[in-house]
CSV table of C-alpha atoms and ligand atoms in Angstrom, one decimal:
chain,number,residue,atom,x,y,z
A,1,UNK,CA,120.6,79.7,107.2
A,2,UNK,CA,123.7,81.7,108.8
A,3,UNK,CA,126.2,79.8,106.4
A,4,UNK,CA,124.0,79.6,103.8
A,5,UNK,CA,123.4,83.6,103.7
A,6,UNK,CA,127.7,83.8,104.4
A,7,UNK,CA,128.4,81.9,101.2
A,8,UNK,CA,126.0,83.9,99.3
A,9,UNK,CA,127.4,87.0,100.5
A,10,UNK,CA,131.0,85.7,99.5
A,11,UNK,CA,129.8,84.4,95.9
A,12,UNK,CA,129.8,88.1,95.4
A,13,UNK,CA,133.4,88.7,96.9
A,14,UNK,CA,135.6,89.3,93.6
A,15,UNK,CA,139.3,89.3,96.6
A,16,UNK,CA,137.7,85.7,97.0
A,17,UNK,CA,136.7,85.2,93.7
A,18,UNK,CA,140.7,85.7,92.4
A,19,UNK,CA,141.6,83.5,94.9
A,20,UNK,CA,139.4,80.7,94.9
A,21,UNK,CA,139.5,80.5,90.3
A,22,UNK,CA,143.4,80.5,90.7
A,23,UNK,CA,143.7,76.8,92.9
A,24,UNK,CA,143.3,73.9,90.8
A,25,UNK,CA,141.3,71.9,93.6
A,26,UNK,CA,138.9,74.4,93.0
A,27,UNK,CA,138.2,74.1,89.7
A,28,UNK,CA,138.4,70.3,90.1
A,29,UNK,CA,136.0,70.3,92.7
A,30,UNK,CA,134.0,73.1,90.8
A,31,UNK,CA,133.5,70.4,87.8
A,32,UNK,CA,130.8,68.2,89.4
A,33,UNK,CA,128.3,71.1,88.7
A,34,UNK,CA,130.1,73.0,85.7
A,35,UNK,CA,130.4,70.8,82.4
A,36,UNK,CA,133.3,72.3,81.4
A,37,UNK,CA,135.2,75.6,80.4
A,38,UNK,CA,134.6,74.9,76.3
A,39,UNK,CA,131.4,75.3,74.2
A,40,UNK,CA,132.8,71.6,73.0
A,41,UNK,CA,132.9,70.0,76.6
A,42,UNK,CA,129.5,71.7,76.9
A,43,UNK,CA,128.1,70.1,73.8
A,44,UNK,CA,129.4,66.7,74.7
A,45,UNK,CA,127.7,67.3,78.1
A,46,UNK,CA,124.3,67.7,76.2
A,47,UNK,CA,124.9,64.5,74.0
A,48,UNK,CA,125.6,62.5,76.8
A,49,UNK,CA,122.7,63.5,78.7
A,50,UNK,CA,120.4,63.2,75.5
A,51,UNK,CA,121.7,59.9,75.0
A,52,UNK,CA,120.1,58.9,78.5
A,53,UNK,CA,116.9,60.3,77.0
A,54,UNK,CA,117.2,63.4,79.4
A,55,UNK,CA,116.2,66.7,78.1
A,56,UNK,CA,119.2,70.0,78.5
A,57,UNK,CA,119.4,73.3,78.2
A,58,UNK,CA,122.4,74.7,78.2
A,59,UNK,CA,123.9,78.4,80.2
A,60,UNK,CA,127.0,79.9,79.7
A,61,UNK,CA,128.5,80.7,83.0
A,62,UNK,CA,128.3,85.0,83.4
A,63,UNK,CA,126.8,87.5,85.4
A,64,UNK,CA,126.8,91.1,86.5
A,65,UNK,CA,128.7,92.8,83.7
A,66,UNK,CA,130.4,95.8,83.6
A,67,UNK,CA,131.1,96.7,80.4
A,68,UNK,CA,129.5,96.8,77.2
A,69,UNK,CA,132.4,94.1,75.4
A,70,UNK,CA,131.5,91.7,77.7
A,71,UNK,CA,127.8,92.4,77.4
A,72,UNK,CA,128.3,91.4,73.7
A,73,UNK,CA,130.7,88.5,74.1
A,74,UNK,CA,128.0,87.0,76.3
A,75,UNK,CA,125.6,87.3,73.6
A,76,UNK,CA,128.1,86.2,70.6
A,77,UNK,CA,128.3,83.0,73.0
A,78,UNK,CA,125.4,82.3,73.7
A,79,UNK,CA,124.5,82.9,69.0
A,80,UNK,CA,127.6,80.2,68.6
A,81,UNK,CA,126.3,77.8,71.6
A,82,UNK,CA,122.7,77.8,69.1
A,83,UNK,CA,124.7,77.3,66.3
A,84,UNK,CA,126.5,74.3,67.7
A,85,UNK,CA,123.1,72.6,69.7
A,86,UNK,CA,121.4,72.9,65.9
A,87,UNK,CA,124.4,71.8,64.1
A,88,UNK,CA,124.7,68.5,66.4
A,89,UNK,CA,121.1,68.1,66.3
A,90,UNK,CA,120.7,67.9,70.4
A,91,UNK,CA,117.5,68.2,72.3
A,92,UNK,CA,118.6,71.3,74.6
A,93,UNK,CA,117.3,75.2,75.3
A,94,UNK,CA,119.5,78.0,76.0
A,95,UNK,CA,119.5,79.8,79.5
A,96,UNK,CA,120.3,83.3,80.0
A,97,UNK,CA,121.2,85.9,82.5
A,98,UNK,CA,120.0,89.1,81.9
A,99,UNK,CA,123.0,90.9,83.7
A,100,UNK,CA,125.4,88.4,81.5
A,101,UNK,CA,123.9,90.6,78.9
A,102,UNK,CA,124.3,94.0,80.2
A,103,UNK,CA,121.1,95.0,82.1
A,104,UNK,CA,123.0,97.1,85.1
A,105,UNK,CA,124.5,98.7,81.8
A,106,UNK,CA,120.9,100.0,80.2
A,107,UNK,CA,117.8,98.5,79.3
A,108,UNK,CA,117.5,99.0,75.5
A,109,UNK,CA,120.8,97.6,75.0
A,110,UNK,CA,120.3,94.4,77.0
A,111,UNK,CA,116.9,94.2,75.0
A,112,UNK,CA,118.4,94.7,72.0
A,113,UNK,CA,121.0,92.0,72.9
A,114,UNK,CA,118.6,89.5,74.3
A,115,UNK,CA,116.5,90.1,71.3
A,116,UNK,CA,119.6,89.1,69.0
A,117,UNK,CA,119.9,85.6,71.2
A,118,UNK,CA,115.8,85.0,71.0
A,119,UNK,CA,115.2,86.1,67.3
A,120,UNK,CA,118.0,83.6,66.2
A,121,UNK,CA,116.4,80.8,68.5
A,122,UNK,CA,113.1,81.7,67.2
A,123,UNK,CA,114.5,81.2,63.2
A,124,UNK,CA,115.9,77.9,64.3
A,125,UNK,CA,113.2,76.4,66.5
A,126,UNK,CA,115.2,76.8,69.9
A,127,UNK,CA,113.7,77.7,73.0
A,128,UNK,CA,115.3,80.6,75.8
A,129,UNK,CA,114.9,80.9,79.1
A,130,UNK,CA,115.7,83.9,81.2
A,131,UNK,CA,117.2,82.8,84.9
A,132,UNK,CA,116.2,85.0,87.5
A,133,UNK,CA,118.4,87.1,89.7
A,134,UNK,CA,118.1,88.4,92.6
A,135,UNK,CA,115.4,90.6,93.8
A,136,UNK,CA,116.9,93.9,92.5
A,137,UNK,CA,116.4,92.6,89.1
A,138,UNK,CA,112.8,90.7,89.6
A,139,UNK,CA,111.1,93.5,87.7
A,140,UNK,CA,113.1,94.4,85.5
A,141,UNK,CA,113.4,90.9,84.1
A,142,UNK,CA,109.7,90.5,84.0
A,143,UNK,CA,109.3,93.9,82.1
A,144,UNK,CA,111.9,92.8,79.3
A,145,UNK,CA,110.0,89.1,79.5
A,146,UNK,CA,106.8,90.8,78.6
A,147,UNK,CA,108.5,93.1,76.0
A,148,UNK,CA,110.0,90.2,74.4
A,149,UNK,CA,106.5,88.3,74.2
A,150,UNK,CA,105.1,91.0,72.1
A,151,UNK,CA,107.1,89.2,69.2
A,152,UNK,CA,108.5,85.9,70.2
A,153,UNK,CA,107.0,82.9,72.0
A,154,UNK,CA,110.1,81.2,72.5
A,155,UNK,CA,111.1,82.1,75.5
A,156,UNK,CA,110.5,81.7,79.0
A,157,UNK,CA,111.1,83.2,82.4
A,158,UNK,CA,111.5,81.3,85.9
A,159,UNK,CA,109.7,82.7,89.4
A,160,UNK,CA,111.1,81.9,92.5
A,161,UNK,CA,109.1,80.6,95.3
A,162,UNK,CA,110.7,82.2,98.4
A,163,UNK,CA,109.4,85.6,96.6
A,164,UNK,CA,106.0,86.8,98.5
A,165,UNK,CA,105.4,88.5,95.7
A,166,UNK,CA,105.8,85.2,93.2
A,167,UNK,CA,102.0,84.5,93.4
A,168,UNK,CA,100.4,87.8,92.2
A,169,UNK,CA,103.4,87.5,89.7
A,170,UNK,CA,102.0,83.8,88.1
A,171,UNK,CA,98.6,84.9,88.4
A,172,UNK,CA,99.2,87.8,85.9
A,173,UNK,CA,101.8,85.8,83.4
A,174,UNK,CA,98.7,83.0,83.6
A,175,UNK,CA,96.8,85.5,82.7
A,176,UNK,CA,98.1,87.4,80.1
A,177,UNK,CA,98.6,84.0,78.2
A,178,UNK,CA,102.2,84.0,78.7
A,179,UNK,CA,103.3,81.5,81.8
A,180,UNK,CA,105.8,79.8,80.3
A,181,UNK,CA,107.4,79.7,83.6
A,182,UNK,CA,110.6,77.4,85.3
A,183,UNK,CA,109.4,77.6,89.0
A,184,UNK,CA,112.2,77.4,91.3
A,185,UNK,CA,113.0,77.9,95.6
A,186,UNK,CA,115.4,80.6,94.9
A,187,UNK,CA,119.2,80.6,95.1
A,188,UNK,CA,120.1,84.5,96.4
A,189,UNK,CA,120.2,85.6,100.2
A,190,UNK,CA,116.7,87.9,100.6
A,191,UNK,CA,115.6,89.9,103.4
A,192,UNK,CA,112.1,88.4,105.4
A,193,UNK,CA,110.8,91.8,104.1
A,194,UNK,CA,110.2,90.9,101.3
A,195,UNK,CA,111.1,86.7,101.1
A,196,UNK,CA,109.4,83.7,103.1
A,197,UNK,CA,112.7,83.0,105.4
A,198,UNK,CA,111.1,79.3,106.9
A,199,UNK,CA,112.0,76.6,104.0
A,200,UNK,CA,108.6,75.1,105.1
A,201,UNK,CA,106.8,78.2,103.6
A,202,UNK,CA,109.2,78.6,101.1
A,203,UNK,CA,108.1,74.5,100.3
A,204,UNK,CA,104.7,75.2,100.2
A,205,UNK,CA,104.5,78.2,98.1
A,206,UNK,CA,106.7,76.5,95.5
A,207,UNK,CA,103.8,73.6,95.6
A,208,UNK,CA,101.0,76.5,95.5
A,209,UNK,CA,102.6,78.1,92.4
A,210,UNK,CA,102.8,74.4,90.7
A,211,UNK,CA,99.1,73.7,91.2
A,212,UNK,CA,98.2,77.3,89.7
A,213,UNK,CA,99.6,76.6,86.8
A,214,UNK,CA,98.9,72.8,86.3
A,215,UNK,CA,95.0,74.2,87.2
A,216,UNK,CA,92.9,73.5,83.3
A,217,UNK,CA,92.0,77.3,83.1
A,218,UNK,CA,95.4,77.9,83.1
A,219,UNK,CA,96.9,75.2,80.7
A,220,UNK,CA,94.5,76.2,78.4
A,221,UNK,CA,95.8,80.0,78.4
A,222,UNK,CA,99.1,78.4,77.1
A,223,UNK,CA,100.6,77.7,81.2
A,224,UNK,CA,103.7,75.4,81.2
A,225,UNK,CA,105.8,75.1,84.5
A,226,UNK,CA,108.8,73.6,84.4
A,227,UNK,CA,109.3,72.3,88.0
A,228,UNK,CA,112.9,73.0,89.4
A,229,UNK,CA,114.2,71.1,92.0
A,230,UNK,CA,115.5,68.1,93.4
A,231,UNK,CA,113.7,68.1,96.6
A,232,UNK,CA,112.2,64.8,96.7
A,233,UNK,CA,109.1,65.4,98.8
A,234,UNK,CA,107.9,68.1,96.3
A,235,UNK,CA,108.7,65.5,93.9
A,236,UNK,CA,106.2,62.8,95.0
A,237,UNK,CA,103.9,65.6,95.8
A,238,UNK,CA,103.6,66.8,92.1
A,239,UNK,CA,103.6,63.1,90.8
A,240,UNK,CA,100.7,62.1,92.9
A,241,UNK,CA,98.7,65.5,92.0
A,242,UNK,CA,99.4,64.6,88.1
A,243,UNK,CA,98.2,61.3,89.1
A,244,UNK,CA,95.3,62.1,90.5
A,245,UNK,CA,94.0,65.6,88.4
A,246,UNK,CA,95.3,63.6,85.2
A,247,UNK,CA,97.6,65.9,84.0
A,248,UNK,CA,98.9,64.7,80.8
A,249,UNK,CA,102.9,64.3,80.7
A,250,UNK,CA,103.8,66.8,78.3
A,251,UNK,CA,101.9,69.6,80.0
A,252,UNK,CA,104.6,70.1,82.4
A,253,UNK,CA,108.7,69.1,83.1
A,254,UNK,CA,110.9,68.3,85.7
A,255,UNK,CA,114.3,70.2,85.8
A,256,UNK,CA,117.5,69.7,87.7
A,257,UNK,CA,120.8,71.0,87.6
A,258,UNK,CA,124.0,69.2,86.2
A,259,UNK,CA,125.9,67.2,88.8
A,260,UNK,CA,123.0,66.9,91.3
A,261,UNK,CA,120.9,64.0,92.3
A,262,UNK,CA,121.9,62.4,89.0
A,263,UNK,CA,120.1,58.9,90.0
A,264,UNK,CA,116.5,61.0,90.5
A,265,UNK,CA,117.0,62.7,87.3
A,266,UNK,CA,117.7,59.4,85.7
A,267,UNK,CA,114.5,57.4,87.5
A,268,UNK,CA,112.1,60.6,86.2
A,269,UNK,CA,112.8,60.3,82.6
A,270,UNK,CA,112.8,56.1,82.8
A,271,UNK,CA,109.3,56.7,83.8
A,272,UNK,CA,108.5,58.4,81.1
A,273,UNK,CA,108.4,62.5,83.0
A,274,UNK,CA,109.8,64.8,80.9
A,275,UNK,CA,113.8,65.7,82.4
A,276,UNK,CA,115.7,69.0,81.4
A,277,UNK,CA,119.2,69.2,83.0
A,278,UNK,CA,120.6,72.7,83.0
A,279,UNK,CA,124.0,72.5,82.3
A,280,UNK,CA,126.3,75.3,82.6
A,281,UNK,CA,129.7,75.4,81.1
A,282,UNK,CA,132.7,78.5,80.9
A,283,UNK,CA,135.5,80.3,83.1
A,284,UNK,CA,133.1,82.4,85.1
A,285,UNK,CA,131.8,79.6,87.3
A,286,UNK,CA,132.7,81.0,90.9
A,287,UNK,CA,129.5,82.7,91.8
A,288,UNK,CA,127.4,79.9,90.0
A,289,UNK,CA,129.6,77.6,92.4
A,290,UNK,CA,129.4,79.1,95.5
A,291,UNK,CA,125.0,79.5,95.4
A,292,UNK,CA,125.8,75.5,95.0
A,293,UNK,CA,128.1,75.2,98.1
A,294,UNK,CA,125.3,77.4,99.9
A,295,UNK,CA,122.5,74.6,99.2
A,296,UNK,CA,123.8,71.9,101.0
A,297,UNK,CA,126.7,71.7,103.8
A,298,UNK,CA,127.9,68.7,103.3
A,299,UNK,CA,129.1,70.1,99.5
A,300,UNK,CA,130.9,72.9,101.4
A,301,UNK,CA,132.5,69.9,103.4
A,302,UNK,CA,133.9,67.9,100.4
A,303,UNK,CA,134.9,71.2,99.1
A,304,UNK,CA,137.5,72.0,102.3
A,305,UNK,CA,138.4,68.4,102.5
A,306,UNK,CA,139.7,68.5,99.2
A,307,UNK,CA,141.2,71.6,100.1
A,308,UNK,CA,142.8,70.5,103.2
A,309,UNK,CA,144.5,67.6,101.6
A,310,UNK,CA,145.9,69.2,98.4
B,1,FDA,P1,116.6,72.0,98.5
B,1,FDA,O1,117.7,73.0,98.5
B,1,FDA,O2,115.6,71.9,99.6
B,1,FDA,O3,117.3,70.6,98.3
B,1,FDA,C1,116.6,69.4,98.3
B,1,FDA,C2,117.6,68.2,98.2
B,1,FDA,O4,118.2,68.3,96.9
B,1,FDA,C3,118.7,68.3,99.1
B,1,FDA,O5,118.4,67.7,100.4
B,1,FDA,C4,119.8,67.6,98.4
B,1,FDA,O6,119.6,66.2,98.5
B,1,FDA,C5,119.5,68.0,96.9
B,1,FDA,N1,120.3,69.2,96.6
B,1,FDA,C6,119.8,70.5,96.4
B,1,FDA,N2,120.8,71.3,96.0
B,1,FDA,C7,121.9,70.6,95.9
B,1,FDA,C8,123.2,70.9,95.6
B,1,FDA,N3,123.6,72.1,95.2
B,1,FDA,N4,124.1,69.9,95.6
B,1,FDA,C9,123.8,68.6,96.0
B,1,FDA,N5,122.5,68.3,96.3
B,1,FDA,C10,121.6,69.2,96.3
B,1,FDA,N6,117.4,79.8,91.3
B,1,FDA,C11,117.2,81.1,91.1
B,1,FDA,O7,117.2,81.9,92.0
B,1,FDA,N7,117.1,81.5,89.8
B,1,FDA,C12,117.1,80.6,88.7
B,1,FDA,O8,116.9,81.1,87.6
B,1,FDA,C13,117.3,79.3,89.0
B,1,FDA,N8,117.3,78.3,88.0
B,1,FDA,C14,117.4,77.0,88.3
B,1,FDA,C15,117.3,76.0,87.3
B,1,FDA,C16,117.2,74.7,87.6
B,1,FDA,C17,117.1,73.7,86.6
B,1,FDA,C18,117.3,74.3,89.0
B,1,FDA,C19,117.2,72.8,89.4
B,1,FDA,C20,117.4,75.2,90.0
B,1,FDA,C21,117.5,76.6,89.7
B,1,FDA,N9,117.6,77.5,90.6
B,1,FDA,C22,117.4,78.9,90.3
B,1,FDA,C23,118.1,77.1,92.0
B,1,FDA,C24,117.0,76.9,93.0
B,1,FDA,O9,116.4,78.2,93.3
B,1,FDA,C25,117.5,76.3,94.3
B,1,FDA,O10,118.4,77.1,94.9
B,1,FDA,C26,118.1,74.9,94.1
B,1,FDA,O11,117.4,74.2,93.1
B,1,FDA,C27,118.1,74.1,95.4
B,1,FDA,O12,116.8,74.0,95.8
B,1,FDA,P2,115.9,72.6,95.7
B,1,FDA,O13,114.6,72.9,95.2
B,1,FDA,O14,116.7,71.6,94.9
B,1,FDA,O15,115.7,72.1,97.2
């Protein structure tokens, strides 16, 4: 928990940041999780993993803007990334970040920026999800979410478990009719104030959100979880609640990230679950990077090795 909270502390060091982008190993070890710098590499990324009969979606790598530019270069991205999953005909979403696309710099003009990204997903039958932040931003993205709905129903918004306030949250998304929701742990360092710190709790809240919205009443108000993890145990324990409640298979999805637990992603979507595999691509892949390192030790421990014998 100590390193884990260390690492997420540092993803936010820009001194490290310089330092860490500039060494080659890095960005060779960074490449297991990131598809590639390119729009192409990430395209070729999404037609591999199609080809396996895995679902994508597909983020360019960004966050915590400063300046209104980059606030639109994210979004002009993110337009030519739809352009190129329509023009190949691939099977993948988009996923966003809302501070990619200038919310610390005013809420209107992320809105209207989102808006740009979701209108021109809506007019080619593409799908957007918003990631979530950390807890400064919970509200705010949730706010813009529900604004969005208003006009669009293409879009989606993810809830993270180790959140206390995460149930109250589904219950009103279910609702309101609009819980199209990815429903993940978490991936930022939160204070117990206001965050389950055990992973046991954290576990079992994830599992209470999934059966809220896999409930009847709240599949037929439009609910649709994508389940985002590649904890195994929460795995079996959704598969043998589908099983039993006979949940039909498109009612719900499995999600993983690029690069991890590639064999389970694989096995899910031979058995016929539905598979997305979010894969990010682009230069601004330290932060994104480092929440990874933080998951699990032993990747912080290839990561020095390969450090250590450059
Ligand atoms: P947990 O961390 O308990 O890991 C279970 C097992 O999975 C590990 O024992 C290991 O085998 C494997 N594993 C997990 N992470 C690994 C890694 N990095 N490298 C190698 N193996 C690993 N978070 C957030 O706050 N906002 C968001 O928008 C999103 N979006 C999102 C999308 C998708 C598709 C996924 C899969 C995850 C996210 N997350 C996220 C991240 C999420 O909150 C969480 O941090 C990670 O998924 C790790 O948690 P697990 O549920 O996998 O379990």
């Amino acid at each position: 928990m100590l390193l884990r909270n260390v690492l997420l502390s540092l993803s936010r060091s820009q001194g490290l940041q310089d330092l860490i982008v500039a060494l080659p190993v890095a960005r060779r070890v960074s490449r297991r999780f990131v598809a590639g710098e390119t729009l192409d590499e990430a395209i070729a990324a999404v037609q591999r993993v199609n080809a396996l009969g895995l679902m994508a979606t597909l983020n360019y790598l960004g966050e915590s803007v400063t300046s209104e530019s980059d606030a639109i270069a994210g979004r002009d991205a993110y337009l030519e990334a739809l352009e190129a999953i329509v023009s190949a005909g691939l099977d993948s979403h988009i996923s966003i970040k809302l501070t990619q696309l200038g919310l610390d710099l005013g809420e209107d003009f992320c809105y209207e920026n989102v808006e740009r990204i979701v209108a021109y997903a809506a007019e080619r039958g593409r799908f957007v999800r918003i990631d979530m932040e950390d807890s400064s931003y919970t509200q705010r993205t949730l706010d813009l979410y529900r604004r969005l709905r208003r006009s669009y129903d293409n879009v989606g918004v993810v809830i993270q478990a180790y959140l206390y306030r995460s149930r109250a949250d589904v219950e009103a998304l279910i609702e309101e009719g609009i819980a199209h929701i990815r429903l993940c742990k978490g991936a930022y360092a939160e204070p117990p104030s206001i965050a389950y710190p055990a992973r046991r709790d954290v576990d079992e809240n994830l599992l209470r959100l999934v059966w809220m919205m896999l409930a009847p009443e709240a599949r037929e108000r439009g609910a649709y979880p994508a389940i985002a993890t590649h904890d195994e145990r929460i795995i079996s324990r959704v598969r043998a609640y589908v099983y039993h409640h006979r949940v039909p298979v498109d009612a719900y999805e499995f999600q993983m990230l690029y690069g991890v637990r590639r064999d389970a992603q694989q096995r899910l979507a031979d058995e016929g679950y539905r598979m997305r595999v979010y894969i990010p691509y682009g230069t601004h892949w330290y932060p994104y990077f480092m929440r990874r390192l933080a998951e699990r030790p032993a990747n912080l421990l290839f990561f020095l090795r390969a450090l250590l014998e450059r």
